[in-house]
Coordinates of C-alpha atoms and ligand atoms in Angstrom, one line a residue:
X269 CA 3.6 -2.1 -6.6
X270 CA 5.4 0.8 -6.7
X271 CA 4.3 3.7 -8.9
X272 CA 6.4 6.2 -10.7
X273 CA 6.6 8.6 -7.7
X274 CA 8.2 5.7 -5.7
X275 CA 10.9 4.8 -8.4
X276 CA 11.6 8.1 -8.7
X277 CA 12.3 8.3 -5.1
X278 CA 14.4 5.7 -5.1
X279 CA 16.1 7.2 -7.8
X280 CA 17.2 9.7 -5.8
X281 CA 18.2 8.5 -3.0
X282 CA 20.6 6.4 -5.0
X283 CA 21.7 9.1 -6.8
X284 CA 22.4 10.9 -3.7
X285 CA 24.6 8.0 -2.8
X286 CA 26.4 7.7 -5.9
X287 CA 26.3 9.8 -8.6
X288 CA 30.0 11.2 -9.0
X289 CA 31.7 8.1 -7.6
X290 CA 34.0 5.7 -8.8
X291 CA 32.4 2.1 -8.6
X292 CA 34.1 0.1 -6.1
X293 CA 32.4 -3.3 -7.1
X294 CA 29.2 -4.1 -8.9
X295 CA 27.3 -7.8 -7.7
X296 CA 25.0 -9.0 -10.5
X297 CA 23.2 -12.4 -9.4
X298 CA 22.1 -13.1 -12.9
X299 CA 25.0 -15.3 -14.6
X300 CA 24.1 -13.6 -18.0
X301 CA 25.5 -10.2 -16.8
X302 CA 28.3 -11.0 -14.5
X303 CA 30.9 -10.6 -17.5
X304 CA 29.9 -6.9 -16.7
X305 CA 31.1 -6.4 -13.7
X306 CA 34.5 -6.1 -14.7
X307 CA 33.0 -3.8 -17.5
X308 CA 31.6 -1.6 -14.9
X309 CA 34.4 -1.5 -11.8
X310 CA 36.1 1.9 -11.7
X311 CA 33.6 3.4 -13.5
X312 CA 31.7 6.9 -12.1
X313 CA 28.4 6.9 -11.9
X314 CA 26.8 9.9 -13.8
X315 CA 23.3 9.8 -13.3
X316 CA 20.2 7.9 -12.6
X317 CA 16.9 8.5 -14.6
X318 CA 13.7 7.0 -14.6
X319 CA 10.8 6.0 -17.2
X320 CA 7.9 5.2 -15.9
X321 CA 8.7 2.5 -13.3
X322 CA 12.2 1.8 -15.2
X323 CA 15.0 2.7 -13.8
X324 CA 18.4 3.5 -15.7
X325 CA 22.0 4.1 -14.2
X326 CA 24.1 5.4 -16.3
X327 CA 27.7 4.8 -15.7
X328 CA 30.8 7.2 -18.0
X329 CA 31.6 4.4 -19.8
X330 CA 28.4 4.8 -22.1
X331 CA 26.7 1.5 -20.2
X332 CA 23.3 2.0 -18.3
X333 CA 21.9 -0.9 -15.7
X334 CA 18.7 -1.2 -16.4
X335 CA 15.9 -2.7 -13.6
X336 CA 12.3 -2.6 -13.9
X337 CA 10.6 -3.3 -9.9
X338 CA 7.6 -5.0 -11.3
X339 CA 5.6 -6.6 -8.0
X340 CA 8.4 -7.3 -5.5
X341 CA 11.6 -5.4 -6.5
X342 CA 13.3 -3.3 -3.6
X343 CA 15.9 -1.0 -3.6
X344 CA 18.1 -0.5 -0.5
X345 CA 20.6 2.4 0.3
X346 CA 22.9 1.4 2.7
X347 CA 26.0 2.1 4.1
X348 CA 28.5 0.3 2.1
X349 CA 28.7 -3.6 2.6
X350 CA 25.8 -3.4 5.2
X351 CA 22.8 -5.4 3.9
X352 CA 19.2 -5.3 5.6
X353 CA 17.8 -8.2 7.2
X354 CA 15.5 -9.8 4.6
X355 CA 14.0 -12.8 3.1
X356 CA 14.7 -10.9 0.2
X357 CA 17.2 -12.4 -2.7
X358 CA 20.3 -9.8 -3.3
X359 CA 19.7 -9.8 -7.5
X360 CA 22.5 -6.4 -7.8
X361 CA 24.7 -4.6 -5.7
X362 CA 26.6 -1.3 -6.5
X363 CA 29.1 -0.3 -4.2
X364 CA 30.7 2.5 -4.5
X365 CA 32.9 4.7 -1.7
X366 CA 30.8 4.5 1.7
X367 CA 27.5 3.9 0.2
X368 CA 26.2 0.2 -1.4
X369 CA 23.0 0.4 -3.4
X370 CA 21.2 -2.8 -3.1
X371 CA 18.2 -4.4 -5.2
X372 CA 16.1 -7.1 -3.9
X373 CA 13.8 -9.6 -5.7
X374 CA 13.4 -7.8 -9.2
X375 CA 13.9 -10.4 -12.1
X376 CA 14.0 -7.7 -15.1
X377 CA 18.2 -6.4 -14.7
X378 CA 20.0 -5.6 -17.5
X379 CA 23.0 -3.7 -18.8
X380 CA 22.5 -1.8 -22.2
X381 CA 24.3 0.8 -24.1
X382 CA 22.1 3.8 -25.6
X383 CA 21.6 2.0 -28.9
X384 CA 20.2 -0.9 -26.8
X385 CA 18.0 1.3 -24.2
X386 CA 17.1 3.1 -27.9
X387 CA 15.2 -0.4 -29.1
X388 CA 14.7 -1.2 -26.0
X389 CA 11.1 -3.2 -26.3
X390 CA 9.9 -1.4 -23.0
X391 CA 11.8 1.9 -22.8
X392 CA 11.4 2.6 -26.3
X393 CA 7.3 2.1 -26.5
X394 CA 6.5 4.4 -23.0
X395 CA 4.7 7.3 -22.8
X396 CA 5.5 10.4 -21.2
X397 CA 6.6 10.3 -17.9
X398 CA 4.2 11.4 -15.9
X399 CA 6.2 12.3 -13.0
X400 CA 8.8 14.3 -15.2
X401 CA 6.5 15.6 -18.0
X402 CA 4.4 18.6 -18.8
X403 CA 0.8 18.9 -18.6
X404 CA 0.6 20.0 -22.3
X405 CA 2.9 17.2 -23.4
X406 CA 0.5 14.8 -21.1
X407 CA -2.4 16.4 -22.9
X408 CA -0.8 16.1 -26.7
X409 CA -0.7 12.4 -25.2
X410 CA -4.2 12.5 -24.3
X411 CA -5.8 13.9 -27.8
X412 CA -3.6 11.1 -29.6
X413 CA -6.5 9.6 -31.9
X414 CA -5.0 5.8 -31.0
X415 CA -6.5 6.4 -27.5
X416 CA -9.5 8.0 -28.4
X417 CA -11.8 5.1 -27.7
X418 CA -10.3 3.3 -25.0
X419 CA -11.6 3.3 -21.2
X420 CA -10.2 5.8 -19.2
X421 CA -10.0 2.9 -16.4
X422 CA -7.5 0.6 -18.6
X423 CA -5.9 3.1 -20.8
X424 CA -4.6 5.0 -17.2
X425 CA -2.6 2.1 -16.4
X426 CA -1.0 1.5 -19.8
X427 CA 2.5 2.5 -19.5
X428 CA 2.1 3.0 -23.6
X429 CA -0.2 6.0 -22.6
X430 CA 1.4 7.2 -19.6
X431 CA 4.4 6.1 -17.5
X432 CA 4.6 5.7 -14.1
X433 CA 0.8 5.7 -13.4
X434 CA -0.2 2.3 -11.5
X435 CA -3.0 1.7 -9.4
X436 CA -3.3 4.0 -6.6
X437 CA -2.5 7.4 -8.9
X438 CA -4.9 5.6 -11.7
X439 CA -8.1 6.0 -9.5
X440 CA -6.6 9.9 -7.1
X441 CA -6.2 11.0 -10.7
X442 CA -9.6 10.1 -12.2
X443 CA -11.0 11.8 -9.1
X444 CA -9.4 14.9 -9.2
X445 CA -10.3 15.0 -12.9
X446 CA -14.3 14.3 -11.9
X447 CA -14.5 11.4 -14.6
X448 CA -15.4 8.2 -14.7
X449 CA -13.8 5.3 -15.5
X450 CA -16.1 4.0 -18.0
X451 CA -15.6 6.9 -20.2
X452 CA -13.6 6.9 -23.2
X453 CA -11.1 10.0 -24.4
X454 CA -13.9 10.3 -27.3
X455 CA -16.6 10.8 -24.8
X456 CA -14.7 13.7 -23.0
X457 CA -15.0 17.7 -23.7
X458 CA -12.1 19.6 -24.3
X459 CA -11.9 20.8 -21.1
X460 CA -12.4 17.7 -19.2
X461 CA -9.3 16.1 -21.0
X462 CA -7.5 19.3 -20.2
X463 CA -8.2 18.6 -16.2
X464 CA -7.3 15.0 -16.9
X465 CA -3.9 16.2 -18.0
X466 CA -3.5 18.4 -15.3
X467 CA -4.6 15.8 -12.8
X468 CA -2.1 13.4 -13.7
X469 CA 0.7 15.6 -13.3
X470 CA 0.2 17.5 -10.4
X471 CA -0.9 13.8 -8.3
X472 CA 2.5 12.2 -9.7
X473 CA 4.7 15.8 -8.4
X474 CA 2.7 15.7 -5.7
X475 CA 3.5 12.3 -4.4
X476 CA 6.5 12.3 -5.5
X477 CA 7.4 15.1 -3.0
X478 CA 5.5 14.6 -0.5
X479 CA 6.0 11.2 0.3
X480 CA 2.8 9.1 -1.7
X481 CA 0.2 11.7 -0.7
X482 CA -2.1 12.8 -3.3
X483 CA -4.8 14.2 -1.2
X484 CA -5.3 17.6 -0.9
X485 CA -2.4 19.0 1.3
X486 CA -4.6 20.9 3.9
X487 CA -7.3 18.6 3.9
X488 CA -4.0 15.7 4.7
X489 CA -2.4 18.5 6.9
X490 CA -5.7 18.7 8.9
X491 CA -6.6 15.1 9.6
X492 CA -2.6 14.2 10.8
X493 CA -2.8 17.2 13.0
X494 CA -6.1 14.9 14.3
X495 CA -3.9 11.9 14.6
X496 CA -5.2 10.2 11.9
X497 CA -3.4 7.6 10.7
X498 CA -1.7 8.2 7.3
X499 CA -3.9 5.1 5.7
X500 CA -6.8 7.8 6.6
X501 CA -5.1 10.7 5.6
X502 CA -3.3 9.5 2.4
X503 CA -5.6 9.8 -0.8
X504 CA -8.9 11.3 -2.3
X505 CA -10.2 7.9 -3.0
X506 CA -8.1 4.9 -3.2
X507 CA -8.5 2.7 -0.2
X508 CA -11.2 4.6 1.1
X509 CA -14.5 2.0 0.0
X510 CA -17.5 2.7 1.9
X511 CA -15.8 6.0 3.1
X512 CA -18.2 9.8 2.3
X513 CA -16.3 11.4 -0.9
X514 CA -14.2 14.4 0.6
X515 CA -16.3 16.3 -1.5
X516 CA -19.8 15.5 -1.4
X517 CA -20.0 12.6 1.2
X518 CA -21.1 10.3 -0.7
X519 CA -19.8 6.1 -0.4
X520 CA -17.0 5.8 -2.5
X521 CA -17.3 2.9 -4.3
X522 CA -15.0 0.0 -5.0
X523 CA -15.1 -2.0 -8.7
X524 CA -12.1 -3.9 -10.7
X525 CA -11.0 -2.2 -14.2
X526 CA -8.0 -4.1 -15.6
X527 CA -8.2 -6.9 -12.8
X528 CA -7.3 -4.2 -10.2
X529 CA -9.0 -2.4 -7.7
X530 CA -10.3 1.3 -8.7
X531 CA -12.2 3.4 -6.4
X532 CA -14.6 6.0 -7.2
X533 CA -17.3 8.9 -6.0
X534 CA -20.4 7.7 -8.2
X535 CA -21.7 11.5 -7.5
X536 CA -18.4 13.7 -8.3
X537 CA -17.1 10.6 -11.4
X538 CA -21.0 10.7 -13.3
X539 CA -20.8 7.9 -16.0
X540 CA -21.9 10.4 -18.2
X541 CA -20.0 13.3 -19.1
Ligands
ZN44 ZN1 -18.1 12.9 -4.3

């Protein structure tokens, strides 16, 4: 599933490919939202945002399409009227000058205007992006006494607490920080929920500009310059079960928090804090 960094990526490259341009023709598959097509013809785009792993287009006319990924959604830049060859089902197409933006399987489309996105059930409830935010608006987040007793584990991927954060940046980020996942907000120093806030942002930056990496730089750097391949390369922990810890050697671990995989370095992540 694709994490915030991912969406925002996409975000941009369909930005880059339309923001500033007068829609040609907008393809919705969903009968529900056809009657916005016409609605949405002519229009400029002005920009495109993300929350979390929603993402909103925002055309001049005060209308945003709204699409949420979830497992299987896809986004495709292409150029315009070229589709890729897929199994895929085309659920919207914007196209727009010499450039077609194209999204595959997702199921959650809509079109909203800002007192919609406002009330928005999703939108409205997130948390601070955590590709987009500050680390002391992560951390505010962090000291909220509603989260206070909940598992670091299952409160990471809670888009209520933060945005954006899935699986792979759930387990790099609790890592980096040196905690965990059994422990609770409530069972954390000051300073340890200061390095979780820190952690979160500067993983999501960081694989948002470079390309999914969350791993140290140099340490990645080094072991492509080996010919390692990116798999190996990639992340701290996440994917690496049975692997020595980057930092100590020891086996990282593998368990399931939130019916998902989470991996860990029993020796740097001590259970208790
Ligand atoms: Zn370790």
């Amino acid at each position: 599933m694709p994490e915030g960094p991912e969406i925002r990526r996409a975000a941009d490259r369909i930005q880059k490919a339309l923001q500033g341009q007068a829609v040609d023709e907008v393809f919705f598959a969903f009968a529900q939202l056809q009657r916005f097509a016409e609605s949405l013809a002519g229009r400029r785009v002005e920009t495109v945002e993300t929350r979390g792993k929603g993402l909103l287009i925002h055309f001049d006319n005060r209308l945003s399409i709204y699409s949420h990924n979830q497992l299987y959604g896809r986004w495709y830049v292409r150029p315009a009227h070229s589709y890729p060859r897929t199994r895929r089902q085309l659920r919207l197409a914007i196209h727009c000058g010499d450039k077609s933006a194209l999204l595959y399987s997702a199921s959650e489309i809509d079109v909203l205007t800002p007192a919609q996105i406002a009330r928005h059930p999703f939108l409205s409830r997130l948390g601070p992006d955590v590709v987009g935010a500050d680390s002391a608006d992560v951390l505010a987040q962090i000291n909220a006494a509603r989260f206070a007793r909940r598992q670091l584990g299952s409160l990471l991927l809670d888009q209520h607490f933060l945005a954006g954060v899935g699986n792979y940046l759930r387990s790099e980020i609790l890592f980096v920080a040196g905690l965990h996942p059994r422990l609770r907000p409530v069972d954390c120093s000051a300073e340890q929920l200061a390095s979780l806030a820190e952690a979160a942002t500067t993983l999501a930056r960081r694989s948002y500009r470079h390309n999914g990496v969350t791993c140290d730089l140099r340490i990645a750097g080094e072991l492509k310059a080996l010919g390692q391949p990116r798999s190996r390369y990639r992340h701290w922990v996440f994917g690496r079960t049975g692997r020595p810890c980057r930092q100590c050697g020891s086996a990282i671990v593998r368990t399931s928090v939130a019916s998902r995989r989470l991996n860990y370095c029993p020796v740097c992540q001590p259970v208790k804090a």
